[in-house]
Amino acid sequence: MFLARELGREKLALEAEELFTDYWKAVFSSIEDVRRRFETPVIPPSPHRSLDSSLIGSICALYPLRLLEPKDPRMTGTLRIIRQKYQQNWAFFHRVIHSGYNVYLTAQLAECYLFRKSSRVLPILQWILNNITTTGTFPEAIHPVTGGGCMGDGHHAWACADLLNLLRNIIFFEEDDRLVITPIIYHRWFEAGESIVCTNAPSYFGTVNLTIEGHTKEIHLSLSPEFSHPPTAIEFSVPFPMTKALVDGKESTRIAGNTLSLPASARDVVIYR
């Protein structure tokens, strides 16, 4: 639909929209039948299958496809079952064929919690970082006892790519028409003397360039984006309550807990601890 409209093919876009609507209704009608059968909101791997660890495939409805809202009850139920049955020490253990911890699927879980702005993303990321091999990669599946590989590629590039995507999204991601900066992040990354630098990063809105510097009493955010389609707003979060914020030299009152709402034109931001 998007591509058709970008190409000026409105008739084709309407036809695609009609197909999408019909398919959407059919899929979620089936999911509703499953909800009644299991008596819980969940997105099953199949209408006729138990809720085994292949349930992990259903979370693509949130990441990367973003078809559901982050806190949709069906996604909440799916994540809860995965957490209760198929996560060990924050890692996802796939019992179907893989028989090990999968870094790329664990990273996908982390992305879901990130978009839900849940702190669960941080211990999941730490598990991933703790399991990087000496070659800077991961086995496709990690043996729960030996810590070595037990299935698939010995150097799994897909897992490395998912880790890079996760780190990018922790620094910033797009949410509808807003740019969200550091929604959930380690406190230690904002300590005095620490800095985060992101340059020439592509986004839906254009190129993002930002620097975050930690100081004893404040945090400095410097922005120099090259927006082709500016966001309607920028959200900047820190891992502690804000007492005061300056935006381009002027005090801002648009603080909600640990999050500051900024105009897309903001360039210099100071947050006081």
Coordinates of C-alpha atoms in Angstrom, one line a residue:
M1 CA 0.0 0.0 0.0
F2 CA 2.8 2.4 1.0
L3 CA 4.8 1.7 -2.2
A4 CA 1.8 2.0 -4.4
R5 CA 0.9 5.4 -3.0
E6 CA 4.5 6.5 -3.2
L7 CA 4.4 5.6 -6.9
G8 CA 1.1 7.4 -7.4
R9 CA -0.8 4.2 -8.0
E10 CA -3.8 4.9 -5.9
K11 CA -6.1 2.3 -7.5
L12 CA -3.4 -0.4 -6.8
A13 CA -3.1 0.9 -3.3
L14 CA -6.8 0.5 -2.7
E15 CA -6.8 -3.0 -4.1
A16 CA -3.9 -3.9 -1.8
E17 CA -5.7 -2.3 1.2
E18 CA -8.8 -4.4 0.5
L19 CA -6.7 -7.6 0.4
F20 CA -4.8 -6.6 3.6
T21 CA -8.1 -5.9 5.4
D22 CA -9.6 -9.3 4.4
Y23 CA -6.4 -11.1 5.4
W24 CA -6.1 -9.3 8.7
K25 CA -9.7 -10.2 9.6
A26 CA -9.2 -13.8 8.8
V27 CA -5.9 -14.1 10.8
F28 CA -7.3 -12.4 13.9
S29 CA -10.5 -14.3 13.7
S30 CA -8.5 -17.4 14.0
I31 CA -6.4 -16.0 16.9
E32 CA -9.7 -15.2 18.7
D33 CA -10.8 -18.8 18.4
V34 CA -7.4 -19.8 19.9
R35 CA -7.9 -17.3 22.8
R36 CA -11.2 -19.0 23.7
R37 CA -9.7 -22.4 23.5
F38 CA -6.7 -21.6 25.7
E39 CA -8.7 -19.1 27.8
T40 CA -5.8 -16.5 27.5
P41 CA -4.9 -13.8 24.9
V42 CA -2.1 -15.2 22.9
I43 CA -0.8 -15.4 19.3
P44 CA -0.3 -19.1 18.6
P45 CA 2.3 -20.6 16.2
S46 CA -0.6 -22.3 14.5
P47 CA -4.4 -22.6 15.0
H48 CA -4.0 -26.3 15.7
R49 CA -0.8 -26.4 17.7
S50 CA 0.1 -26.3 21.4
L51 CA 1.9 -23.3 22.8
D52 CA 5.4 -24.8 22.4
S53 CA 8.6 -22.7 22.0
S54 CA 7.8 -22.1 18.3
L55 CA 5.5 -19.4 19.9
I56 CA 8.6 -17.2 19.5
G57 CA 7.7 -16.7 15.8
S58 CA 4.5 -14.9 16.8
I59 CA 6.4 -11.9 18.4
C60 CA 7.2 -10.7 14.9
A61 CA 3.8 -9.0 15.0
L62 CA 5.5 -6.5 17.3
Y63 CA 9.1 -6.6 16.2
P64 CA 10.0 -6.2 13.4
L65 CA 6.6 -5.8 11.7
R66 CA 5.0 -3.5 14.2
L67 CA 1.5 -4.7 13.3
L68 CA 0.3 -4.6 16.9
E69 CA 0.6 -2.0 19.5
P70 CA 3.4 -2.8 22.0
K71 CA 1.0 -3.4 24.9
D72 CA -1.7 -5.2 22.9
P73 CA -3.1 -7.9 25.3
R74 CA -2.3 -10.7 22.7
M75 CA 1.3 -9.6 22.6
T76 CA 1.4 -9.3 26.4
G77 CA 0.0 -12.8 26.8
T78 CA 2.5 -14.3 24.2
L79 CA 5.5 -12.6 25.9
R80 CA 4.3 -13.8 29.3
I81 CA 4.1 -17.5 28.2
I82 CA 7.6 -17.3 26.6
R83 CA 9.0 -15.7 29.7
Q84 CA 7.5 -18.3 32.0
K85 CA 8.2 -21.4 30.0
Y86 CA 11.0 -20.7 27.5
Q87 CA 13.4 -18.2 29.0
Q88 CA 16.3 -19.3 31.2
N89 CA 18.6 -16.7 32.8
W90 CA 16.9 -14.1 30.4
A91 CA 17.9 -16.1 27.3
F92 CA 15.4 -17.8 25.0
F93 CA 15.7 -21.6 24.9
H94 CA 14.3 -23.1 21.8
R95 CA 13.1 -26.7 22.5
V96 CA 12.1 -27.3 18.9
I97 CA 15.0 -28.6 16.7
H98 CA 17.5 -25.9 18.0
S99 CA 17.8 -27.3 21.5
G100 CA 19.8 -24.3 22.7
Y101 CA 19.8 -20.6 23.5
N102 CA 19.3 -18.6 20.3
V103 CA 20.9 -15.1 20.4
Y104 CA 19.0 -13.8 17.4
L105 CA 15.6 -14.8 18.9
T106 CA 16.7 -13.5 22.4
A107 CA 17.5 -10.2 20.7
Q108 CA 14.1 -10.2 19.1
L109 CA 12.5 -10.6 22.6
A110 CA 14.6 -7.7 23.8
E111 CA 13.3 -5.6 21.0
C112 CA 9.7 -6.3 22.0
Y113 CA 10.5 -5.2 25.6
L114 CA 12.3 -2.2 24.3
F115 CA 9.2 -1.1 22.3
R116 CA 7.1 -1.7 25.4
K117 CA 9.6 0.5 27.2
S118 CA 10.2 -2.2 29.7
S119 CA 13.4 -2.5 31.7
R120 CA 13.4 -6.3 30.9
V121 CA 15.4 -5.4 27.8
L122 CA 18.5 -4.6 29.9
P123 CA 19.2 -8.0 31.5
I124 CA 18.5 -9.7 28.1
L125 CA 21.0 -7.4 26.4
Q126 CA 23.5 -8.1 29.1
W127 CA 23.1 -11.9 28.6
I128 CA 23.8 -11.4 24.9
L129 CA 26.9 -9.3 25.6
N130 CA 28.2 -11.8 28.1
N131 CA 28.0 -14.6 25.4
I132 CA 30.0 -12.9 22.6
T133 CA 32.8 -15.3 21.5
T134 CA 36.4 -14.4 21.0
T135 CA 35.7 -13.9 17.3
G136 CA 33.0 -11.3 18.1
T137 CA 30.1 -13.6 16.9
F138 CA 27.9 -16.3 18.4
P139 CA 26.9 -19.9 17.6
E140 CA 23.4 -20.1 16.1
A141 CA 22.4 -22.0 19.2
I142 CA 24.3 -22.1 22.5
H143 CA 24.5 -25.3 24.5
P144 CA 23.0 -24.6 28.0
V145 CA 25.7 -26.6 29.7
T146 CA 28.9 -26.2 27.7
G147 CA 28.3 -22.7 26.5
G148 CA 29.5 -23.7 23.0
G149 CA 27.5 -24.2 19.9
C150 CA 25.0 -27.0 19.5
M151 CA 23.2 -26.3 16.2
G152 CA 23.5 -24.3 13.0
D153 CA 26.2 -21.8 12.1
G154 CA 29.4 -21.5 14.2
H155 CA 29.6 -17.8 13.4
H156 CA 26.0 -16.6 13.1
A157 CA 26.0 -13.3 11.2
W158 CA 22.2 -13.0 11.6
A159 CA 22.7 -12.9 15.4
C160 CA 25.4 -10.2 15.0
A161 CA 23.1 -8.1 12.8
D162 CA 20.3 -8.5 15.4
L163 CA 22.6 -7.3 18.2
L164 CA 23.5 -4.2 16.1
N165 CA 19.8 -3.5 15.4
L166 CA 19.1 -3.8 19.1
L167 CA 21.9 -1.4 20.1
R168 CA 20.7 1.1 17.5
N169 CA 17.2 0.9 18.8
I170 CA 18.3 1.4 22.4
I171 CA 20.0 4.6 21.3
F172 CA 17.0 5.7 19.2
F173 CA 14.0 4.3 17.3
E174 CA 11.0 5.6 15.4
E175 CA 7.6 5.4 17.0
D176 CA 4.8 6.5 14.6
D177 CA 5.7 10.1 13.8
R178 CA 8.1 10.5 16.8
L179 CA 11.8 10.0 17.3
V180 CA 12.4 8.2 20.6
I181 CA 15.9 8.6 22.1
T182 CA 17.3 6.2 24.8
P183 CA 13.9 5.0 26.0
I184 CA 15.5 2.3 28.3
I185 CA 19.2 2.4 29.0
Y186 CA 21.8 1.4 31.6
H187 CA 22.3 3.9 34.3
R188 CA 26.1 3.4 34.0
W189 CA 26.0 4.7 30.4
F190 CA 25.0 8.1 31.7
E191 CA 27.5 8.4 34.5
A192 CA 30.0 11.3 34.6
G193 CA 32.6 11.0 32.0
E194 CA 30.6 8.6 29.8
S195 CA 29.4 9.5 26.3
I196 CA 27.3 8.0 23.5
V197 CA 28.0 9.2 20.0
C198 CA 25.8 8.3 17.0
T199 CA 26.6 9.6 13.6
N200 CA 25.2 9.2 10.1
A201 CA 22.5 6.9 11.3
P202 CA 19.6 6.3 8.9
S203 CA 16.1 6.7 10.1
Y204 CA 12.6 7.1 8.7
F205 CA 13.0 10.8 9.3
G206 CA 16.4 11.2 7.7
T207 CA 20.0 11.0 9.1
V208 CA 20.4 11.1 12.9
N209 CA 23.5 12.6 14.5
L210 CA 23.6 12.8 18.3
T211 CA 25.9 13.0 21.2
I212 CA 25.0 12.3 24.9
E213 CA 27.5 13.2 27.6
G214 CA 27.3 12.4 31.3
H215 CA 28.4 14.9 33.9
T216 CA 28.2 14.9 37.6
K217 CA 25.0 17.0 37.9
E218 CA 23.6 17.0 34.4
I219 CA 23.3 15.2 31.0
H220 CA 24.0 17.0 27.7
L221 CA 22.3 15.9 24.5
S222 CA 23.5 17.5 21.3
L223 CA 21.5 17.0 18.1
S224 CA 22.5 17.8 14.5
P225 CA 20.1 15.7 12.4
E226 CA 19.5 16.0 8.7
F227 CA 15.8 15.4 8.6
S228 CA 14.1 14.9 5.2
H229 CA 10.7 14.2 6.9
P230 CA 11.0 15.8 10.4
P231 CA 9.3 14.0 13.3
T232 CA 6.4 15.8 15.0
A233 CA 8.3 15.4 18.3
I234 CA 11.4 14.0 19.9
E235 CA 11.3 12.0 23.2
F236 CA 14.4 11.9 25.3
S237 CA 14.5 9.6 28.3
V238 CA 17.1 9.2 31.1
P239 CA 17.4 6.5 33.7
F240 CA 16.6 8.8 36.6
P241 CA 13.9 11.5 37.4
M242 CA 14.6 14.9 35.9
T243 CA 14.6 18.0 38.1
K244 CA 15.1 20.6 35.4
A245 CA 15.6 20.7 31.6
L246 CA 17.0 23.4 29.3
V247 CA 16.2 23.2 25.6
D248 CA 18.3 25.5 23.4
G249 CA 19.0 27.6 26.5
K250 CA 15.3 27.9 27.6
E251 CA 13.8 26.0 30.5
S252 CA 11.3 23.4 29.4
T253 CA 8.2 22.3 31.3
R254 CA 7.5 19.3 29.0
I255 CA 8.9 16.8 31.5
A256 CA 7.0 13.6 32.5
G257 CA 9.0 11.6 35.0
N258 CA 12.2 10.7 33.3
T259 CA 11.1 11.7 29.8
L260 CA 11.4 15.1 28.1
S261 CA 9.4 16.0 25.0
L262 CA 11.3 18.1 22.5
P263 CA 10.4 19.9 19.2
A264 CA 12.1 18.5 16.1
S265 CA 14.1 21.8 15.9
A266 CA 15.8 21.1 19.3
R267 CA 19.6 21.1 19.1
D268 CA 21.1 21.5 22.6
V269 CA 19.5 19.9 25.6
V270 CA 20.7 19.9 29.3
I271 CA 19.0 17.6 31.8
Y272 CA 19.6 18.1 35.5
R273 CA 19.7 15.1 37.8

